[in-house]
């Protein structure tokens, strides 16, 4: 009976770790977004951007604070938001060999497979009346952290953009 | 002692329930993935037995499909980005963009600030906002973070806190990937089969495979649009997005009662029978009732002078 209780508690513990998205120091993660900054502090606003990483770059996990993960990558050490990272390894130019190799793996994502630029180009060719001009313009609408800081201060808002 | 709101109760209870459900989730997820692999295995086995491909190719397809099934079922942020771009382009085929710089810049400033406070601040291509030149009362979010708001809905906002509630609601849909969940599951199975075949052959898509994949892509985009524009998300998803909006607003320092103010104004302006929020969302009264359960007692939005003047300055011609 005690054994069962212990197993149940262990299971609950593991389930809790999974649900809270806690990552383990010493493991590796991959950048799952187009461009992701490494920051000097676990915050969108305080501190500086030390380095920008690209899609598929690997990072070594050092520690975690809330939704922020301290990483080491390409000679830099700093903080990244967990939503920019995945536990999966991302293979950027996957060929048949990679697929064979990782056929039974749950830990690999194949970049550029499935719905990609090539498919979008074909979609555009099939639908010449659908314009992507304003979609591209929209993607260029960006605000800088300094503007956000000023916006918050002027509007008497309080978000620290840091550890949640 | 602080009164326990329904949201606190749901959150705390949810954490426990989620923990319990993880085992079931794991097993069902694995079953689903295996199922995908089985579809390709069956297909390649038939193709092999009929002499269309060699046994070695068939084995390769089976293995490839299993690998891709697991990654594709997740729909990577990269693929979500491409789906979102096409959904956005289709929205812009129905609605004209409102081209004035100042209001769009202001909406991006509010929206991108809110997105940073969401549970998913980083998406593959980031969050970007555009005003639509329409009197309809509508807001739409494409997967990955391309978010639209009509002039008609901006007119329902009397202050920045109300505008924040609309944008944060749409960010909530992106955060929970409600758009992707509108894709018919059979399309994913089809795509996996095509990918399995493709990866066994070459590094890039052969013409026929690309055509099939593009056709599945088009159907997936269409599934999302039909749900967003015609049938609407489920009430559960809409209330979930309102819940996310309230959380995000609180994190930034906005008064969540801004959502109630906006919904009250919407209630006065919505015209039944139009193809906008009246068709696709629970009624403003139902949403107000739900939001009040989450927020607790209504606290009127305090008008902060600097906040209000920038709001009026940016949106004066809306």
XYZ file of N, CA, C and O in Angstrom, chain B residues 95-111 114 129-140 147-168 170 258 261-263 265-266 269-270 276-277 308 310-318:
292
model
N -11.559 42.265 -46.243
C -11.573 43.599 -45.626
C -10.417 44.430 -46.163
O -9.301 43.919 -46.291
N -10.681 45.716 -46.401
C -9.593 46.620 -46.814
C -8.777 47.039 -45.597
O -9.342 47.251 -44.519
N -7.458 47.179 -45.756
C -6.666 47.698 -44.612
C -6.927 49.191 -44.431
O -7.213 49.889 -45.404
N -6.866 49.640 -43.204
C -6.964 51.083 -42.919
C -5.523 51.581 -42.901
O -4.725 51.179 -42.045
N -5.190 52.432 -43.869
C -3.767 52.664 -44.153
C -3.090 53.752 -43.332
O -1.888 53.933 -43.444
N -3.851 54.478 -42.518
C -3.243 55.597 -41.779
C -2.207 55.087 -40.761
O -2.478 54.152 -40.003
N -1.044 55.765 -40.778
C 0.079 55.290 -39.964
C -0.148 55.450 -38.463
O 0.085 54.518 -37.683
N -0.571 56.658 -38.046
C -0.629 56.955 -36.604
C -1.515 55.977 -35.832
O -1.061 55.401 -34.829
N -2.768 55.752 -36.267
C -3.586 54.804 -35.490
C -3.023 53.384 -35.505
O -3.080 52.680 -34.487
N -2.461 52.952 -36.641
C -1.899 51.593 -36.699
C -0.692 51.449 -35.785
O -0.491 50.428 -35.135
N 0.106 52.503 -35.744
C 1.297 52.473 -34.888
C 0.889 52.390 -33.409
O 1.467 51.640 -32.623
N -0.157 53.174 -33.080
C -0.643 53.188 -31.695
C -1.208 51.807 -31.313
O -0.904 51.273 -30.232
N -1.997 51.221 -32.198
C -2.589 49.901 -31.914
C -1.483 48.852 -31.749
O -1.564 47.966 -30.897
N -0.408 48.982 -32.537
C 0.729 48.054 -32.389
C 1.459 48.249 -31.071
O 1.923 47.284 -30.465
N 1.546 49.494 -30.637
C 2.204 49.779 -29.363
C 1.423 49.136 -28.204
O 1.992 48.452 -27.340
N 0.104 49.340 -28.223
C -0.730 48.733 -27.165
C -0.668 47.204 -27.278
O -0.409 46.499 -26.299
N -0.867 46.702 -28.494
C -0.956 45.253 -28.712
C 0.339 44.516 -28.415
O 0.331 43.471 -27.750
N 0.947 44.311 -24.738
C 0.096 43.283 -24.120
C 0.629 41.888 -24.411
O 0.645 41.013 -23.530
N -0.268 44.016 -35.598
C -1.686 44.411 -35.577
C -1.997 45.342 -36.752
O -1.150 46.152 -37.141
N -3.215 45.220 -37.275
C -3.622 46.090 -38.391
C -5.101 46.444 -38.237
O -5.927 45.576 -37.937
N -5.408 47.732 -38.487
C -6.804 48.180 -38.435
C -7.441 47.892 -39.793
O -6.814 48.098 -40.842
N -8.694 47.409 -39.771
C -9.429 47.148 -41.009
C -10.431 48.275 -41.241
O -11.102 48.716 -40.303
N -10.515 48.703 -42.493
C -11.356 49.845 -42.846
C -12.801 49.381 -43.042
O -13.272 49.259 -44.173
N -13.463 49.085 -41.946
C -14.830 48.564 -42.021
C -15.624 49.004 -40.799
O -15.077 49.103 -39.699
N -16.929 49.234 -41.021
C -17.818 49.603 -39.926
C -18.311 48.382 -39.155
O -18.956 48.517 -38.111
N -18.030 47.184 -39.667
C -18.403 45.953 -38.936
C -17.756 45.979 -37.552
O -16.687 46.561 -37.378
N -18.396 45.308 -36.618
C -17.784 45.189 -35.285
C -17.082 43.842 -35.256
O -17.719 42.800 -35.092
N -15.772 43.866 -35.490
C -15.067 42.591 -35.623
C -13.588 42.694 -35.263
O -12.979 43.754 -35.417
N -13.047 41.616 -34.787
C -11.592 41.480 -34.580
C -11.256 40.033 -34.891
O -12.036 39.130 -34.589
N -10.135 39.828 -35.542
C -9.768 38.482 -35.996
C -8.290 38.248 -35.737
O -7.489 39.175 -35.883
N -2.958 40.051 -36.070
C -4.244 40.381 -35.441
C -4.874 41.614 -36.097
O -4.198 42.604 -36.365
N -6.200 41.527 -36.345
C -6.924 42.592 -37.037
C -8.053 43.118 -36.160
O -8.703 42.355 -35.448
N -8.298 44.420 -36.257
C -9.434 45.023 -35.546
C -10.081 46.032 -36.496
O -9.384 46.799 -37.169
N -11.413 46.002 -36.577
C -12.107 46.926 -37.496
C -12.292 48.299 -36.845
O -12.275 48.426 -35.612
N -12.516 49.290 -37.709
C -12.820 50.637 -37.187
C -14.116 50.585 -36.373
O -14.260 51.290 -35.385
N -15.050 49.726 -36.806
C -16.327 49.600 -36.089
C -16.121 49.157 -34.655
O -16.797 49.650 -33.738
N -15.184 48.244 -34.439
C -14.942 47.774 -33.065
C -14.139 48.818 -32.277
O -14.367 49.008 -31.075
N -13.241 49.528 -32.966
C -12.496 50.598 -32.264
C -13.460 51.661 -31.739
O -13.229 52.242 -30.678
N -14.568 51.859 -32.486
C -15.564 52.862 -32.046
C -16.325 52.399 -30.799
O -17.011 53.192 -30.166
N -16.220 51.126 -30.475
C -16.850 50.618 -29.235
C -15.942 50.859 -28.024
O -16.302 50.507 -26.897
N -14.733 51.369 -28.272
C -13.776 51.566 -27.177
C -13.713 53.047 -26.818
O -13.368 53.875 -27.662
N -14.040 53.346 -25.568
C -14.047 54.745 -25.127
C -12.723 55.156 -24.485
O -12.489 56.309 -24.226
N -11.896 54.163 -24.154
C -10.604 54.449 -23.522
C -9.622 53.323 -23.828
O -10.015 52.288 -24.404
N -8.361 53.545 -23.477
C -7.295 52.579 -23.817
C -7.523 51.231 -23.132
O -7.190 50.176 -23.690
N -8.089 51.252 -21.927
C -8.323 49.992 -21.209
C -9.315 49.112 -21.984
O -9.190 47.876 -21.988
N -10.289 49.761 -22.633
C -11.259 48.998 -23.432
C -10.586 48.427 -24.682
O -10.782 47.256 -25.030
N -9.769 49.255 -25.335
C -9.025 48.771 -26.509
C -8.117 47.601 -26.117
O -8.045 46.585 -26.830
N -7.464 47.742 -24.975
C -6.565 46.674 -24.498
C -7.328 45.363 -24.335
O -6.799 44.289 -24.635
N -8.593 45.451 -23.901
C -9.362 44.221 -23.684
C -9.605 43.490 -25.003
O -9.561 42.257 -25.053
N -9.859 44.245 -26.079
C -10.107 43.616 -27.389
C -8.824 42.945 -27.898
O -8.833 41.791 -28.325
N -7.718 43.692 -27.839
C -6.452 43.160 -28.364
C -5.980 41.972 -27.523
O -5.505 40.965 -28.070
N -6.146 42.069 -26.214
C -5.711 40.970 -25.335
C -6.577 39.723 -25.556
O -6.081 38.595 -25.463
N -7.814 38.797 -28.451
C -7.283 38.172 -29.672
C -5.934 37.490 -29.395
O -5.659 36.425 -29.929
N -12.290 47.349 -18.079
C -12.277 47.900 -19.438
C -12.995 46.964 -20.401
O -13.641 47.408 -21.355
N -16.733 47.587 -19.989
C -17.105 48.845 -20.653
C -17.231 48.641 -22.155
O -18.173 49.100 -22.793
N -16.239 47.917 -22.736
C -16.257 47.693 -24.178
C -17.467 46.842 -24.567
O -18.158 47.133 -25.539
N -17.757 45.808 -23.766
C -18.881 44.922 -24.098
C -20.220 45.654 -23.979
O -21.137 45.415 -24.765
N -20.701 48.820 -24.564
C -20.794 49.671 -25.750
C -21.130 48.826 -26.977
O -21.945 49.209 -27.810
N -20.506 47.650 -27.048
C -20.769 46.736 -28.172
C -22.245 46.329 -28.183
O -22.877 46.251 -29.235
N -24.245 48.819 -29.875
C -23.964 49.048 -31.295
C -24.182 47.848 -32.206
O -24.335 48.020 -33.413
N -24.155 46.645 -31.646
C -24.311 45.444 -32.492
C -25.693 45.405 -33.123
O -26.691 45.706 -32.473
N -20.796 39.923 -38.304
C -19.660 40.272 -37.454
C -19.768 39.569 -36.103
O -20.190 38.422 -36.036
N -19.425 40.281 -35.024
C -19.446 39.649 -33.700
C -20.837 39.113 -33.339
O -20.946 38.170 -32.574
N -5.464 58.738 -21.675
C -6.657 59.081 -22.447
C -6.315 60.018 -23.605
O -6.859 59.874 -24.705
N -3.492 60.262 -25.314
C -2.831 59.570 -26.442
C -3.825 58.690 -27.199
O -3.738 58.533 -28.414
N -4.780 58.117 -26.449
C -5.823 57.293 -27.073
C -6.658 58.138 -28.043
O -6.852 57.779 -29.201
N -7.101 59.301 -27.551
C -7.943 60.170 -28.383
C -7.158 60.735 -29.565
O -7.682 60.850 -30.672
N -5.893 61.083 -29.294
C -5.051 61.654 -30.357
C -4.865 60.634 -31.499
O -4.998 60.953 -32.668
N -4.590 59.400 -31.136
C -4.299 58.385 -32.161
C -5.549 57.949 -32.921
O -5.480 57.651 -34.110
N -6.682 57.927 -32.223
C -7.878 57.351 -32.856
C -8.956 58.395 -33.150
O -10.120 58.046 -33.331
N -8.558 59.668 -33.216
C -9.593 60.713 -33.357
C -10.371 60.614 -34.674
O -11.512 61.045 -34.745
N -9.776 60.055 -35.735
C -10.503 59.989 -37.011
C -11.151 58.629 -37.251
O -11.653 58.366 -38.330
N -11.094 57.795 -36.264
C -11.692 56.457 -36.428
C -13.207 56.561 -36.463
O -13.886 55.866 -37.174
